[in-house]
GROMACS .gro file of C-alpha atoms in nm:
model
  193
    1UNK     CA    1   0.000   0.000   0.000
    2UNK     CA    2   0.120   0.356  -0.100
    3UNK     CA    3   0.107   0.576   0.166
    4UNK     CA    4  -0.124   0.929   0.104
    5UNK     CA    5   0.038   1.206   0.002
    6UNK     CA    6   0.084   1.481   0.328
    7UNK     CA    7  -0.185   1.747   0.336
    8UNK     CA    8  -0.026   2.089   0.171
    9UNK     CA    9   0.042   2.253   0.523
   10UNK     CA   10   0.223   1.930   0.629
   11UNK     CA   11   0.444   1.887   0.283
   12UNK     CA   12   0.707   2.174   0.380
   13UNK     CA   13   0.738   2.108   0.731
   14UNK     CA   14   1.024   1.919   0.865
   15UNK     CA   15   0.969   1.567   1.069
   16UNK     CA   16   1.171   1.569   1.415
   17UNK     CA   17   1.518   1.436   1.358
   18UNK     CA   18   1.721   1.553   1.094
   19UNK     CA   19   1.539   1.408   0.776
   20UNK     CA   20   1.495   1.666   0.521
   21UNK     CA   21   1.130   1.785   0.422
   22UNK     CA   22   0.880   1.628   0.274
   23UNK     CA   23   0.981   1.586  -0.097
   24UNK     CA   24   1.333   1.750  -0.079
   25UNK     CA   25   1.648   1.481  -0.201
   26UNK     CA   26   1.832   1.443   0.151
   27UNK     CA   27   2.187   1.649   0.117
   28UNK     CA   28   2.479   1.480   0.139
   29UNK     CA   29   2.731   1.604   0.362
   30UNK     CA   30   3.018   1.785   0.301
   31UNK     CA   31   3.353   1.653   0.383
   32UNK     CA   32   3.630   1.913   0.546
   33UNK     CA   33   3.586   2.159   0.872
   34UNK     CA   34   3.316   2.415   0.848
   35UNK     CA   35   3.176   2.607   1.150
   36UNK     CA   36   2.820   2.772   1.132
   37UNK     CA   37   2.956   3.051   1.327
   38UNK     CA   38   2.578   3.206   1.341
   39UNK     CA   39   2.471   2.917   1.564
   40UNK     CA   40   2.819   2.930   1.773
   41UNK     CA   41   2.736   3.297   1.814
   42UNK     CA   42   2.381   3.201   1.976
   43UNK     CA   43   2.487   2.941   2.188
   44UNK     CA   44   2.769   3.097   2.354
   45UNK     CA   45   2.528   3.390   2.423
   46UNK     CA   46   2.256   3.145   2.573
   47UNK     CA   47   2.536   2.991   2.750
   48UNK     CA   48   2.670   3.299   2.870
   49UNK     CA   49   2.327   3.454   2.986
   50UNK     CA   50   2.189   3.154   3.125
   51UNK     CA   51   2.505   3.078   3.369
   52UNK     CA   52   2.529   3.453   3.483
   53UNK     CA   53   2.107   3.379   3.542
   54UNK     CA   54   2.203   3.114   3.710
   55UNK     CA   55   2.474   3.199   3.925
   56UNK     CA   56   2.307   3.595   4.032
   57UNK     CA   57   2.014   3.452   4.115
   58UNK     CA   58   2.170   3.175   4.338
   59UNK     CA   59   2.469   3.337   4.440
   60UNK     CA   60   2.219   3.595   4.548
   61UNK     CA   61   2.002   3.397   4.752
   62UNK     CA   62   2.276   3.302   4.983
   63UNK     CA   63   2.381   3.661   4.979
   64UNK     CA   64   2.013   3.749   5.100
   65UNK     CA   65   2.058   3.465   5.386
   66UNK     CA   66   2.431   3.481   5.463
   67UNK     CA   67   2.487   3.892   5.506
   68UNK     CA   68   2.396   4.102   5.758
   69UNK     CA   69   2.156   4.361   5.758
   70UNK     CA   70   1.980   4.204   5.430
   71UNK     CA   71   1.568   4.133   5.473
   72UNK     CA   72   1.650   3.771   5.436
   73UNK     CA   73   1.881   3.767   5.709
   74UNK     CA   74   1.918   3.466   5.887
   75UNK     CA   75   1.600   3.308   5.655
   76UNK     CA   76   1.750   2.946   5.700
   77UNK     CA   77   1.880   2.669   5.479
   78UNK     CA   78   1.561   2.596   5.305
   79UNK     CA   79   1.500   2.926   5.149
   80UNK     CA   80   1.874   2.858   5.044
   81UNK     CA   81   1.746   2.569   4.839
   82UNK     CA   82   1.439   2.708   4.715
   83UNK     CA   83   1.588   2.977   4.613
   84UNK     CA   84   1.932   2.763   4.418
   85UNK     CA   85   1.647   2.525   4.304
   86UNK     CA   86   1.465   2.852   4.088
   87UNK     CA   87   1.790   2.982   4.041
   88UNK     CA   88   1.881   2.670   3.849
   89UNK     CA   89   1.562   2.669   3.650
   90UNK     CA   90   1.547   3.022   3.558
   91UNK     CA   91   1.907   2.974   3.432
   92UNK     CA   92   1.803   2.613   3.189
   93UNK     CA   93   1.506   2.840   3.023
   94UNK     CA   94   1.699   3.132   2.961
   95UNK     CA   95   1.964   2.902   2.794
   96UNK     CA   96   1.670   2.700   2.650
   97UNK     CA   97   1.840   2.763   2.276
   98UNK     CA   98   2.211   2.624   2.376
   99UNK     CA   99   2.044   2.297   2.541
  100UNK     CA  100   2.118   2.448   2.848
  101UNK     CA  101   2.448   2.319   3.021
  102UNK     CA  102   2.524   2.603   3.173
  103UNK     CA  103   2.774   2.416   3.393
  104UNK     CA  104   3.124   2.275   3.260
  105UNK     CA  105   3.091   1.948   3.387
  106UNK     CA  106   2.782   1.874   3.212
  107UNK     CA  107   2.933   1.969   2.874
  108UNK     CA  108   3.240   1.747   2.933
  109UNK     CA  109   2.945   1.482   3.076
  110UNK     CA  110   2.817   1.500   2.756
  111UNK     CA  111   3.149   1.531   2.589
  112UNK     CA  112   3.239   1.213   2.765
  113UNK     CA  113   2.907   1.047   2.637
  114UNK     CA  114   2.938   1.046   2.309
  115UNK     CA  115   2.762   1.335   2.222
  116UNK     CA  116   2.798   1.459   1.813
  117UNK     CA  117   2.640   1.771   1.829
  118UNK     CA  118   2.514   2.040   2.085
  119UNK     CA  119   2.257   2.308   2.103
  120UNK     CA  120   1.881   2.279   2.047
  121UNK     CA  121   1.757   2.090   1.745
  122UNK     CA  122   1.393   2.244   1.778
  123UNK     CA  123   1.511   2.592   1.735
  124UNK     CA  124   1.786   2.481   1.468
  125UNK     CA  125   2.068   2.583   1.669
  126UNK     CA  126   2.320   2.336   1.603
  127UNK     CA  127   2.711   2.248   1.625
  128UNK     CA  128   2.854   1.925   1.589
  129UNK     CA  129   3.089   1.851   1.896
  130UNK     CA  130   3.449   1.961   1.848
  131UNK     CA  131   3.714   2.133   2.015
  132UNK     CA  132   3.582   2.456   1.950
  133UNK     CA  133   3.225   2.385   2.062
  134UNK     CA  134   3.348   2.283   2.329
  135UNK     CA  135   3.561   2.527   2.423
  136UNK     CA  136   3.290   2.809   2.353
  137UNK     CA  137   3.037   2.650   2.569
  138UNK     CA  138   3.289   2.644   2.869
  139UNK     CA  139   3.445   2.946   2.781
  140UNK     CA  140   3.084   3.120   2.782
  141UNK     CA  141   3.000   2.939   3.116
  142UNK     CA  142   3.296   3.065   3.260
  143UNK     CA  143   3.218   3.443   3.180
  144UNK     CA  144   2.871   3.399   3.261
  145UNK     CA  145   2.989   3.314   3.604
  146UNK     CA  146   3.167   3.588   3.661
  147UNK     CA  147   2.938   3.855   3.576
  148UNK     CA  148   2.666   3.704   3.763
  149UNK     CA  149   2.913   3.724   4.057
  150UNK     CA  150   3.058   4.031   3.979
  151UNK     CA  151   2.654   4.169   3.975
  152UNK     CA  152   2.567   3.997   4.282
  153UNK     CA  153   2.876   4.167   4.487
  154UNK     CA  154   2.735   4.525   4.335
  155UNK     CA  155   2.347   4.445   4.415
  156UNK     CA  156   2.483   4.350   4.827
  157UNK     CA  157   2.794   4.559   4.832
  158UNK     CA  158   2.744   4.787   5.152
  159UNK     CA  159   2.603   4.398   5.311
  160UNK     CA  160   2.958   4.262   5.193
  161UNK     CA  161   3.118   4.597   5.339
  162UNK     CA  162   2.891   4.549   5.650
  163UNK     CA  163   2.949   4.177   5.696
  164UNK     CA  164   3.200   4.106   5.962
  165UNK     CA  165   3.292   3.718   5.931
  166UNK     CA  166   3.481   3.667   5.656
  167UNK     CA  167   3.358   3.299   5.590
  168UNK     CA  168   3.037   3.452   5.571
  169UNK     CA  169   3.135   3.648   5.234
  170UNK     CA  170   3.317   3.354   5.134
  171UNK     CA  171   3.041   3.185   5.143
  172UNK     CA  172   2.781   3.372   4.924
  173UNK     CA  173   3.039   3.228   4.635
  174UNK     CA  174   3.182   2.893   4.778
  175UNK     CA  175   3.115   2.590   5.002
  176UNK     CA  176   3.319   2.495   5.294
  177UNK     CA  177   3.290   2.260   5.534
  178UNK     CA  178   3.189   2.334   5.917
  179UNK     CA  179   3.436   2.111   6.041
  180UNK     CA  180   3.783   2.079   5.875
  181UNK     CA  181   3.877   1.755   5.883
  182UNK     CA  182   3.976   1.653   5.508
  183UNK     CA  183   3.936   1.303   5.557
  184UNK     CA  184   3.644   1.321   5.680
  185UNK     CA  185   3.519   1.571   5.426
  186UNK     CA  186   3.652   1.344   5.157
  187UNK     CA  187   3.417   1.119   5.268
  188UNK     CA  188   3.121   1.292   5.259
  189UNK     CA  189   3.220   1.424   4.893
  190UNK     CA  190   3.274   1.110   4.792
  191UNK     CA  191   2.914   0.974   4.937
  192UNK     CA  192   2.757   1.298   4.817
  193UNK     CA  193   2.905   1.166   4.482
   0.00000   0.00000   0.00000
């Protein structure tokens, strides 16, 4: 049996996956190194924007919590969480068009996978895995990080000038341990693991 023909509205429209349209010969691909530096461009900006998203709005909620003299002041662990927990989803649907790694071990996770190509293929904004995808992604993570923690230490810079414990400030931007005992804490990295 032959199947029917696709209604007119459905003919041009592409099928998920990467089949060409209806009707169109599929391409061949081209042999040699070629970089669609439109779709690098977009991904390292969703990369970028979504990690800075990501790390101001959690960075910031520990800020709120940590620093004296901030309304959130003491607010406890769980608005911590709540707060990292939107922090992390605001940052995957602002970088929504980059697939939204936003964190340098996932991309090497999915380096390490076997992944051939990043980005979202939805939108049409993809790479195939290389060296320099790779090294956009993390080098756009990496900036993104900073300027969320750069804006974070202007929005709560009189709390940071205010703040006298120094492992307090520390802590808006890092995790340490209560007790220093590195075997110890070895231990519970490795469990947390």
């Amino acid at each position: 049996m032959i199947p029917a023909r696709p209604s007119a509205h459905l003919r041009h429209a592409s099928r998920v996956g990467a089949d060409p349209p209806w009707g169109a010969a599929p391409r061949a691909r081209r042999k040699g190194w070629k970089v669609n530096v439109d779709n690098l461009g977009v991904l390292f900006l969703s990369e970028l924007v979504g990690t800075a998203m990501l790390v101001l709005l959690g960075c910031g909620v520990v800020a709120n919590v940590a620093l004296v003299k901030t309304k959130g002041y003491n607010g406890g662990f769980l608005l911590v969480n709540i707060g990292w927990g939107l922090a992390v989803f605001s940052g995957v649907v602002v970088a929504y068009a980059s697939g939204a790694h936003i964190n340098p071990a996932v991309t090497l996770g999915l380096v390490a996978n076997g992944a051939t190509e990043f980005g979202n293929a939805a939108l049409g904004t993809t790479v195939p895995v290389d060296a320099l995808s790779v090294l956009t992604y993390i080098g756009a993570q990496l900036i993104g990080a900073i300027l969320g923690a750069i804006i974070v230490w202007l929005a709560y810079k009189q709390h940071f000038d205010e703040e006298p414990q120094a492992a307090n400030k520390l802590g808006v931007f890092s995790t340490g341990p209560a007790i220093r005992s590195y075997g110890w804490n070895l231990v519970t990295e490795i469990i947390g693991t």
